Every structure is written in structure tokens, then in C-alpha cells.
PDB file of C-alpha atoms and ligand atoms in Angstrom:
ATOM      1  CA  UNK M   7      90.250 113.396 123.118  1.00 55.00           C
ATOM      2  CA  UNK M   8      92.458 110.788 124.765  1.00 66.00           C
ATOM      3  CA  UNK M   9      94.601 109.511 122.124  1.00 86.00           C
ATOM      4  CA  UNK M  10      96.040 107.031 124.302  1.00 96.00           C
ATOM      5  CA  UNK M  11      94.717 103.343 123.665  1.00 98.00           C
ATOM      6  CA  UNK M  12      95.075 100.708 126.318  1.00 98.00           C
ATOM      7  CA  UNK M  13      96.629  97.309 125.386  1.00 97.00           C
ATOM      8  CA  UNK M  14      93.068  96.060 125.651  1.00 98.00           C
ATOM      9  CA  UNK M  15      91.732  98.449 123.219  1.00 98.00           C
ATOM     10  CA  UNK M  16      94.603  98.122 120.769  1.00 98.00           C
ATOM     11  CA  UNK M  17      93.821  94.241 121.057  1.00 98.00           C
ATOM     12  CA  UNK M  18      90.418  94.987 119.774  1.00 98.00           C
ATOM     13  CA  UNK M  19      91.527  97.105 116.747  1.00 98.00           C
ATOM     14  CA  UNK M  20      93.898  94.184 115.815  1.00 98.00           C
ATOM     15  CA  UNK M  21      91.034  91.898 115.699  1.00 98.00           C
ATOM     16  CA  UNK M  22      88.917  94.229 113.959  1.00 98.00           C
ATOM     17  CA  UNK M  23      92.195  95.145 111.474  1.00 98.00           C
ATOM     18  CA  UNK M  24      92.839  91.574 111.068  1.00 98.00           C
ATOM     19  CA  UNK M  25      89.106  91.149 109.428  1.00 98.00           C
ATOM     20  CA  UNK M  26      89.600  94.068 107.538  1.00 98.00           C
ATOM     21  CA  UNK M  27      92.905  92.757 105.959  1.00 98.00           C
ATOM     22  CA  UNK M  28      91.164  89.485 105.375  1.00 98.00           C
ATOM     23  CA  UNK M  29      88.145  90.704 103.629  1.00 98.00           C
ATOM     24  CA  UNK M  30      90.487  93.568 101.563  1.00 98.00           C
ATOM     25  CA  UNK M  31      92.206  90.435 100.087  1.00 98.00           C
ATOM     26  CA  UNK M  32      89.345  88.893  99.005  1.00 98.00           C
ATOM     27  CA  UNK M  33      88.236  92.168  97.266  1.00 98.00           C
ATOM     28  CA  UNK M  34      91.544  92.692  96.000  1.00 98.00           C
ATOM     29  CA  UNK M  35      91.162  89.127  94.071  1.00 98.00           C
ATOM     30  CA  UNK M  36      87.607  90.140  92.849  1.00 98.00           C
ATOM     31  CA  UNK M  37      89.176  93.381  91.012  1.00 98.00           C
ATOM     32  CA  UNK M  38      89.621  91.875  87.441  1.00 98.00           C
ATOM     33  CA  UNK M  39      88.706  93.453  84.254  1.00 98.00           C
ATOM     34  CA  UNK M  40      84.753  93.293  83.573  1.00 98.00           C
ATOM     35  CA  UNK M  41      83.893  93.979  87.072  1.00 98.00           C
ATOM     36  CA  UNK M  42      82.151  97.069  88.024  1.00 98.00           C
ATOM     37  CA  UNK M  43      83.437  98.987  91.310  1.00 98.00           C
ATOM     38  CA  UNK M  44      79.825  98.990  92.588  1.00 98.00           C
ATOM     39  CA  UNK M  45      79.968  95.084  92.618  1.00 98.00           C
ATOM     40  CA  UNK M  46      83.079  95.070  94.631  1.00 98.00           C
ATOM     41  CA  UNK M  47      81.742  97.795  97.329  1.00 98.00           C
ATOM     42  CA  UNK M  48      78.622  95.049  97.297  1.00 98.00           C
ATOM     43  CA  UNK M  49      81.228  92.043  97.722  1.00 98.00           C
ATOM     44  CA  UNK M  50      82.896  94.120 100.640  1.00 98.00           C
ATOM     45  CA  UNK M  51      79.827  94.833 102.569  1.00 98.00           C
ATOM     46  CA  UNK M  52      78.809  91.390 102.686  1.00 98.00           C
ATOM     47  CA  UNK M  53      81.860  89.767 103.719  1.00 98.00           C
ATOM     48  CA  UNK M  54      82.672  92.479 106.632  1.00 98.00           C
ATOM     49  CA  UNK M  55      78.993  91.740 107.558  1.00 98.00           C
ATOM     50  CA  UNK M  56      79.465  87.846 107.765  1.00 98.00           C
ATOM     51  CA  UNK M  57      82.250  88.394 110.153  1.00 98.00           C
ATOM     52  CA  UNK M  58      79.940  89.832 112.291  1.00 98.00           C
ATOM     53  CA  UNK M  59      81.533  93.477 111.928  1.00 98.00           C
ATOM     54  CA  UNK M  60      80.293  96.943 110.226  1.00 98.00           C
ATOM     55  CA  UNK M  61      81.431  98.780 107.416  1.00 98.00           C
ATOM     56  CA  UNK M  62      83.247 101.701 109.278  1.00 98.00           C
ATOM     57  CA  UNK M  63      82.644 104.342 106.142  1.00 96.00           C
ATOM     58  CA  UNK M  64      78.926 103.649 105.258  1.00 95.00           C
ATOM     59  CA  UNK M  65      77.158 106.775 106.300  1.00 92.00           C
ATOM     60  CA  UNK M  66      80.478 108.526 107.589  1.00 93.00           C
ATOM     61  CA  UNK M  67      80.265 111.944 106.606  1.00 88.00           C
ATOM     62  CA  UNK M  68      77.343 111.258 104.221  1.00 87.00           C
ATOM     63  CA  UNK M  69      79.244 108.628 102.410  1.00 91.00           C
ATOM     64  CA  UNK M  70      76.739 105.986 101.180  1.00 93.00           C
ATOM     65  CA  UNK M  71      79.042 103.142 100.684  1.00 96.00           C
ATOM     66  CA  UNK M  72      81.173 100.409 102.074  1.00 98.00           C
ATOM     67  CA  UNK M  73      84.241 100.980 100.080  1.00 98.00           C
ATOM     68  CA  UNK M  74      86.191 103.719  98.386  1.00 98.00           C
ATOM     69  CA  UNK M  75      86.835 102.588  94.620  1.00 98.00           C
ATOM     70  CA  UNK M  76      89.376 105.302  93.099  1.00 98.00           C
ATOM     71  CA  UNK M  77      90.286 104.373  89.603  1.00 97.00           C
ATOM     72  CA  UNK M  78      93.426 105.778  87.607  1.00 97.00           C
ATOM     73  CA  UNK M  79      93.153 109.898  88.233  1.00 97.00           C
ATOM     74  CA  UNK M  80      91.408 109.361  91.402  1.00 97.00           C
ATOM     75  CA  UNK M  81      93.232 109.810  94.501  1.00 97.00           C
ATOM     76  CA  UNK M  82      91.037 108.600  97.249  1.00 97.00           C
ATOM     77  CA  UNK M  83      87.350 108.503  98.210  1.00 95.00           C
ATOM     78  CA  UNK M  84      85.962 107.540  94.758  1.00 95.00           C
ATOM     79  CA  UNK M  85      82.177 106.417  94.475  1.00 94.00           C
ATOM     80  CA  UNK M  86      81.743 103.003  93.804  1.00 96.00           C
ATOM     81  CA  UNK M  87      79.691 102.747  90.421  1.00 96.00           C
ATOM     82  CA  UNK M  88      78.690 101.215  87.062  1.00 97.00           C
ATOM     83  CA  UNK M  89      82.111 101.734  86.145  1.00 97.00           C
ATOM     84  CA  UNK M  90      83.538  98.474  84.489  1.00 98.00           C
ATOM     85  CA  UNK M  91      86.973  97.749  85.428  1.00 98.00           C
ATOM     86  CA  UNK M  92      89.284  97.365  82.182  1.00 98.00           C
ATOM     87  CA  UNK M  93      92.808  95.988  81.410  1.00 98.00           C
ATOM     88  CA  UNK M  94      95.459  99.058  82.201  1.00 97.00           C
ATOM     89  CA  UNK M  95      93.213 100.313  84.995  1.00 98.00           C
ATOM     90  CA  UNK M  96      94.681 100.781  88.286  1.00 98.00           C
ATOM     91  CA  UNK M  97      92.231 100.973  91.410  1.00 98.00           C
ATOM     92  CA  UNK M  98      92.446 102.157  94.872  1.00 98.00           C
ATOM     93  CA  UNK M  99      90.610 100.153  97.419  1.00 98.00           C
ATOM     94  CA  UNK M 100      89.994 101.634 100.868  1.00 98.00           C
ATOM     95  CA  UNK M 101      88.149  99.768 103.112  1.00 98.00           C
ATOM     96  CA  UNK M 102      87.163 100.640 107.004  1.00 98.00           C
ATOM     97  CA  UNK M 103      85.696  98.457 109.530  1.00 98.00           C
ATOM     98  CA  UNK M 104      83.952  98.848 112.911  1.00 98.00           C
ATOM     99  CA  UNK M 105      84.484  96.157 115.428  1.00 98.00           C
ATOM    100  CA  UNK M 106      83.513  96.015 119.087  1.00 98.00           C
ATOM    101  CA  UNK M 107      83.290  99.955 118.945  1.00 98.00           C
ATOM    102  CA  UNK M 108      86.491 100.492 117.274  1.00 98.00           C
ATOM    103  CA  UNK M 109      87.581 101.507 114.048  1.00 98.00           C
ATOM    104  CA  UNK M 110      90.395 100.347 111.558  1.00 98.00           C
ATOM    105  CA  UNK M 111      91.728 101.724 107.941  1.00 98.00           C
ATOM    106  CA  UNK M 112      93.499 100.020 105.304  1.00 98.00           C
ATOM    107  CA  UNK M 113      93.937 100.659 101.569  1.00 98.00           C
ATOM    108  CA  UNK M 114      95.601  98.984  98.734  1.00 98.00           C
ATOM    109  CA  UNK M 115      95.858  99.848  95.008  1.00 98.00           C
ATOM    110  CA  UNK M 116      95.261  97.296  92.368  1.00 98.00           C
ATOM    111  CA  UNK M 117      96.434  96.678  88.866  1.00 98.00           C
ATOM    112  CA  UNK M 118      93.575  95.208  86.260  1.00 98.00           C
ATOM    113  CA  UNK M 119      95.771  93.142  83.984  1.00 97.00           C
ATOM    114  CA  UNK M 120      98.617  94.481  81.826  1.00 96.00           C
ATOM    115  CA  UNK M 121      99.941  97.769  83.160  1.00 97.00           C
ATOM    116  CA  UNK M 122     103.037 100.151  81.904  1.00 97.00           C
ATOM    117  CA  UNK M 123     106.363  99.609  83.376  1.00 97.00           C
ATOM    118  CA  UNK M 124     105.816 103.150  85.061  1.00 97.00           C
ATOM    119  CA  UNK M 125     102.436 102.760  86.307  1.00 98.00           C
ATOM    120  CA  UNK M 126     103.846  99.725  88.312  1.00 98.00           C
ATOM    121  CA  UNK M 127     106.681 101.361  89.653  1.00 98.00           C
ATOM    122  CA  UNK M 128     104.106 103.971  90.725  1.00 98.00           C
ATOM    123  CA  UNK M 129     102.363 101.350  92.915  1.00 98.00           C
ATOM    124  CA  UNK M 130     105.325  99.904  94.334  1.00 98.00           C
ATOM    125  CA  UNK M 131     107.000 103.279  95.462  1.00 98.00           C
ATOM    126  CA  UNK M 132     103.754 104.056  97.063  1.00 98.00           C
ATOM    127  CA  UNK M 133     103.704 100.855  98.866  1.00 98.00           C
ATOM    128  CA  UNK M 134     107.391 101.110 100.037  1.00 98.00           C
ATOM    129  CA  UNK M 135     106.724 104.528 101.063  1.00 98.00           C
ATOM    130  CA  UNK M 136     104.006 103.227 103.547  1.00 98.00           C
ATOM    131  CA  UNK M 137     106.755 100.796 104.560  1.00 98.00           C
ATOM    132  CA  UNK M 138     109.054 103.360 105.376  1.00 98.00           C
ATOM    133  CA  UNK M 139     106.847 105.540 107.002  1.00 98.00           C
ATOM    134  CA  UNK M 140     105.912 102.443 109.369  1.00 98.00           C
ATOM    135  CA  UNK M 141     109.410 101.594 110.164  1.00 98.00           C
ATOM    136  CA  UNK M 142     110.055 105.147 111.197  1.00 98.00           C
ATOM    137  CA  UNK M 143     107.085 104.949 113.451  1.00 98.00           C
ATOM    138  CA  UNK M 144     107.684 104.299 117.288  1.00 98.00           C
ATOM    139  CA  UNK M 145     107.296 106.459 120.677  1.00 98.00           C
ATOM    140  CA  UNK M 146     109.332 109.726 120.662  1.00 98.00           C
ATOM    141  CA  UNK M 147     109.347 110.555 116.917  1.00 98.00           C
ATOM    142  CA  UNK M 148     107.088 112.810 115.364  1.00 98.00           C
ATOM    143  CA  UNK M 149     104.539 112.852 112.645  1.00 98.00           C
ATOM    144  CA  UNK M 150     107.303 115.124 110.767  1.00 98.00           C
ATOM    145  CA  UNK M 151     110.046 112.667 110.907  1.00 98.00           C
ATOM    146  CA  UNK M 152     107.640 110.038 109.372  1.00 98.00           C
ATOM    147  CA  UNK M 153     106.423 112.463 106.834  1.00 98.00           C
ATOM    148  CA  UNK M 154     109.926 113.438 105.905  1.00 98.00           C
ATOM    149  CA  UNK M 155     110.757 110.022 105.469  1.00 98.00           C
ATOM    150  CA  UNK M 156     107.840 109.470 102.693  1.00 98.00           C
ATOM    151  CA  UNK M 157     108.281 112.948 101.168  1.00 98.00           C
ATOM    152  CA  UNK M 158     112.130 112.492 100.393  1.00 98.00           C
ATOM    153  CA  UNK M 159     111.801 108.713  98.965  1.00 98.00           C
ATOM    154  CA  UNK M 160     108.980 109.634  96.788  1.00 98.00           C
ATOM    155  CA  UNK M 161     110.674 112.752  95.528  1.00 98.00           C
ATOM    156  CA  UNK M 162     113.897 110.864  95.141  1.00 98.00           C
ATOM    157  CA  UNK M 163     112.065 108.393  93.057  1.00 98.00           C
ATOM    158  CA  UNK M 164     110.450 111.051  90.866  1.00 98.00           C
ATOM    159  CA  UNK M 165     107.196 110.985  91.817  1.00 98.00           C
ATOM    160  CA  UNK M 166     104.610 113.667  93.569  1.00 98.00           C
ATOM    161  CA  UNK M 167     103.471 113.117  97.061  1.00 98.00           C
ATOM    162  CA  UNK M 168      99.763 114.659  97.949  1.00 98.00           C
ATOM    163  CA  UNK M 169      99.874 117.401 100.882  1.00 98.00           C
ATOM    164  CA  UNK M 170      96.506 118.400 100.858  1.00 97.00           C
ATOM    165  CA  UNK M 171      95.144 114.870 102.253  1.00 97.00           C
ATOM    166  CA  UNK M 172      96.884 112.895 104.729  1.00 98.00           C
ATOM    167  CA  UNK M 173      97.026 109.945 107.335  1.00 98.00           C
ATOM    168  CA  UNK M 174      95.411 110.518 110.856  1.00 98.00           C
ATOM    169  CA  UNK M 175      94.596 108.759 114.210  1.00 98.00           C
ATOM    170  CA  UNK M 176      91.925 106.471 114.576  1.00 98.00           C
ATOM    171  CA  UNK M 177      89.842 104.739 117.257  1.00 98.00           C
ATOM    172  CA  UNK M 178      86.366 105.010 118.135  1.00 97.00           C
ATOM    173  CA  UNK M 179      86.435 107.564 115.450  1.00 96.00           C
ATOM    174  CA  UNK M 180      87.492 107.009 112.133  1.00 97.00           C
ATOM    175  CA  UNK M 181      89.078 110.106 112.029  1.00 96.00           C
ATOM    176  CA  UNK M 182      90.910 111.137 114.929  1.00 96.00           C
ATOM    177  CA  UNK M 183      93.904 113.540 116.102  1.00 95.00           C
ATOM    178  CA  UNK M 184      96.809 113.665 115.196  1.00 96.00           C
ATOM    179  CA  UNK M 185      96.833 114.480 111.111  1.00 97.00           C
ATOM    180  CA  UNK M 186      99.552 112.422 109.771  1.00 98.00           C
ATOM    181  CA  UNK M 187     101.017 114.341 106.565  1.00 98.00           C
ATOM    182  CA  UNK M 188     103.291 112.550 104.110  1.00 98.00           C
ATOM    183  CA  UNK M 189     105.526 115.382 103.653  1.00 98.00           C
ATOM    184  CA  UNK M 190     107.285 117.527 106.428  1.00 98.00           C
ATOM    185  CA  UNK M 191     110.076 118.686 108.701  1.00 98.00           C
ATOM    186  CA  UNK M 192     111.800 116.558 111.017  1.00 98.00           C
ATOM    187  CA  UNK M 193     111.143 116.956 114.696  1.00 98.00           C
ATOM    188  CA  UNK M 194     108.217 118.903 113.629  1.00 98.00           C
ATOM    189  CA  UNK M 195     104.422 117.887 114.390  1.00 97.00           C
ATOM    190  CA  UNK M 196     103.091 115.445 116.954  1.00 97.00           C
ATOM    191  CA  UNK M 197     105.060 113.308 119.168  1.00 97.00           C
ATOM    192  CA  UNK M 198     103.976 109.972 119.110  1.00 97.00           C
ATOM    193  CA  UNK M 199     103.484 107.850 122.150  1.00 97.00           C
ATOM    194  CA  UNK M 200     103.040 104.543 123.170  1.00 98.00           C
ATOM    195  CA  UNK M 201      99.484 103.450 122.727  1.00 98.00           C
ATOM    196  CA  UNK M 202      98.752 105.538 119.720  1.00 98.00           C
ATOM    197  CA  UNK M 203      96.953 104.005 117.112  1.00 98.00           C
ATOM    198  CA  UNK M 204      97.389 106.060 113.655  1.00 98.00           C
ATOM    199  CA  UNK M 205      96.846 105.479 109.814  1.00 98.00           C
ATOM    200  CA  UNK M 206      99.783 106.118 107.582  1.00 98.00           C
ATOM    201  CA  UNK M 207      98.518 106.719 103.941  1.00 98.00           C
ATOM    202  CA  UNK M 208     100.701 107.868 101.367  1.00 98.00           C
ATOM    203  CA  UNK M 209      99.000 109.068  98.049  1.00 98.00           C
ATOM    204  CA  UNK M 210     101.265 109.625  95.182  1.00 98.00           C
ATOM    205  CA  UNK M 211     100.806 110.973  91.372  1.00 98.00           C
ATOM    206  CA  UNK M 212     102.850 110.505  88.380  1.00 97.00           C
ATOM    207  CA  UNK M 213     102.221 114.295  87.579  1.00 96.00           C
ATOM    208  CA  UNK M 214     101.381 117.238  89.735  1.00 96.00           C
ATOM    209  CA  UNK M 215     100.294 117.268  93.228  1.00 97.00           C
ATOM    210  CA  UNK M 216      97.209 119.713  92.611  1.00 97.00           C
ATOM    211  CA  UNK M 217      94.076 117.914  93.827  1.00 97.00           C
ATOM    212  CA  UNK M 218      90.167 118.862  92.642  1.00 97.00           C
ATOM    213  CA  UNK M 219      86.974 117.451  93.736  1.00 95.00           C
ATOM    214  CA  UNK M 220      85.746 114.314  91.232  1.00 90.00           C
ATOM    215  CA  UNK M 221      82.672 114.614  89.553  1.00 85.00           C
ATOM    216  CA  UNK M 222      80.909 112.258  92.319  1.00 82.00           C
ATOM    217  CA  UNK M 223      81.505 115.515  94.516  1.00 85.00           C
ATOM    218  CA  UNK M 224      82.946 113.194  97.128  1.00 87.00           C
ATOM    219  CA  UNK M 225      86.273 111.831  95.534  1.00 93.00           C
ATOM    220  CA  UNK M 226      89.576 113.841  95.194  1.00 97.00           C
ATOM    221  CA  UNK M 227      91.431 113.566  91.782  1.00 97.00           C
ATOM    222  CA  UNK M 228      94.643 114.780  90.249  1.00 97.00           C
ATOM    223  CA  UNK M 229      94.258 118.455  88.361  1.00 97.00           C
ATOM    224  CA  UNK M 230      96.359 117.032  85.698  1.00 97.00           C
ATOM    225  CA  UNK M 231      94.564 113.877  85.201  1.00 97.00           C
ATOM    226  CA  UNK M 232      97.805 112.118  86.324  1.00 98.00           C
ATOM    227  CA  UNK M 233      97.722 108.528  87.716  1.00 98.00           C
ATOM    228  CA  UNK M 234      97.421 108.193  91.483  1.00 98.00           C
ATOM    229  CA  UNK M 235      98.261 105.288  93.794  1.00 98.00           C
ATOM    230  CA  UNK M 236      97.249 104.522  97.634  1.00 98.00           C
ATOM    231  CA  UNK M 237      98.343 102.344 100.142  1.00 98.00           C
ATOM    232  CA  UNK M 238      97.300 102.279 103.971  1.00 98.00           C
ATOM    233  CA  UNK M 239      97.858 100.457 107.317  1.00 98.00           C
ATOM    234  CA  UNK M 240      96.422 100.976 110.650  1.00 98.00           C
ATOM    235  CA  UNK M 241      99.323 100.417 113.192  1.00 98.00           C
ATOM    236  CA  UNK M 242      99.599 101.111 116.948  1.00 98.00           C
ATOM    237  CA  UNK M 243     102.531 102.844 118.364  1.00 98.00           C
ATOM    238  CA  UNK M 244     105.323 101.137 120.747  1.00 98.00           C
ATOM    239  CA  UNK M 245     108.243 102.180 122.560  1.00 98.00           C
ATOM    240  CA  UNK M 246     110.411 100.092 120.114  1.00 97.00           C
ATOM    241  CA  UNK M 247     108.306 100.303 116.916  1.00 98.00           C
ATOM    242  CA  UNK M 248     104.826 100.076 115.422  1.00 98.00           C
ATOM    243  CA  UNK M 249     102.500  97.164 114.930  1.00 98.00           C
ATOM    244  CA  UNK M 250     100.576  96.912 111.951  1.00 98.00           C
ATOM    245  CA  UNK M 251      96.916  96.003 112.807  1.00 98.00           C
ATOM    246  CA  UNK M 252      95.679  95.638 109.688  1.00 98.00           C
ATOM    247  CA  UNK M 253      96.985  92.373 108.421  1.00 97.00           C
TER     248      UNK M 253
HETATM  249 MG1   MG X   8      92.503 106.632 106.223  1.00 88.62          MG
END
């Protein structure tokens, strides 16, 4: 598989990413106490279709929805359901858009009402870990350099970084090579080149980093039931840095 995108392909992905970011922002605003995660999914899908784009996750590996909704101890890939969001929950919203044949992928974690200080810190550290990973990314660095940067920061902040799930390349496929782990050793892994498009997506936990399948058979939760947060961007690699496509 050719990992390198042409400038034209990157521009198409930036168009799709812009749609995705706009839709996710709207859905994020709707994530309040009293809403069900299924309502958020319906809204996300309707908004994507209104832009003339398609939901990238629907039907992907059998996933029947457009939006992944991962509440509290669910790390990623949670099924939307009739679960009613309540004050104190955190919910990961992970969405993909297919635009002119190319996918983009983005996730945020949202607090519902008031959350404890330490939960807020978990979310903030996850967001910052993503930011640091993006800052590190440019042609010539390796996936290990990015993972190492994220891991060292997260562990220094006292949180766990999930190892069994990782970021990925993206393009005509939702998941392409290379894998982009959120831990690792400097100079190891795949060397990034100009024109690669990847998703960086740190997944943090308040407790242990062991994962298990969620009851819906699709999502992943922390084994110890501790809270988990997730942020993700799709980025294009250039010689002097990375361009965030999902904004
Ligand atoms: Mg992803």
C-alpha cells in the first residue's frame, strides 16, 4: 500500500477533516445531561450527510453506527445506546468522515456537567499528550519518537497510557499502515515521510492499563473500571512539521 499522499490528496483530506471538525463541534455541544448516546449518533450522521459526506465508521468492520460513544470506563469503540448521559460522566466521541474517497478520523472527550478535579486533569493531560505528539511529528522522526514523547509525559503526570490500542495511517482506508503506538522507544518504529497522513490518538486511564471487551462486544473498557479519556486528530506530515487536517 502506498503510504504517501500527493498534495492534492492531502487537500481533499483537509476538506473532509474540516467537515468532520465542524460536525464534531456541534455534537459536542449536544452532549449534555439527559441526552442519550444514540441521539448523539443520529445527530452526527444527519450533520455529515447534510455536508454531502458519508460517515466513515458505519459498516466498517460491522460497526452499525456513525459515532463511537465511549462513556466513563469505556476507552474507545463504544456503541451508541439508550444510555442517558448524566452529570459527572465523561464521554469519548470518536467520528470518521468519508469525503471524495478519503477518510479522516477525530475524537474528543467531553465532560457532562460537573466533574471532579482529577477527572478534569485526566482529560486535560490526554489532550496535551495529543498536542505533544503532533508537535513531535514531522518527516524524519519515527513512530517510536512520537510514542515515547506521549508516554513520558503521561506517565510523569501519573496516568496510564493504553498500549493495546494505537493510532494509525489513514487515507482510502480508515486504518492504514503504519501503526502509531502511544508508547515506545525513540528512533524505533516507522520513519515518517512527507506526504504520510496519520492519526495520533492517546488513550489514558486513571488506573491500570489492562483492557477488556465491553459488553456490547465491540468497545473496549479498562479492566479495573477506572475512567478513560481519548483525543484524536488526523495529521499530514511535512518536512518541517505536521498539519492538523481535522480542524
Ligand atoms: Mg482512529
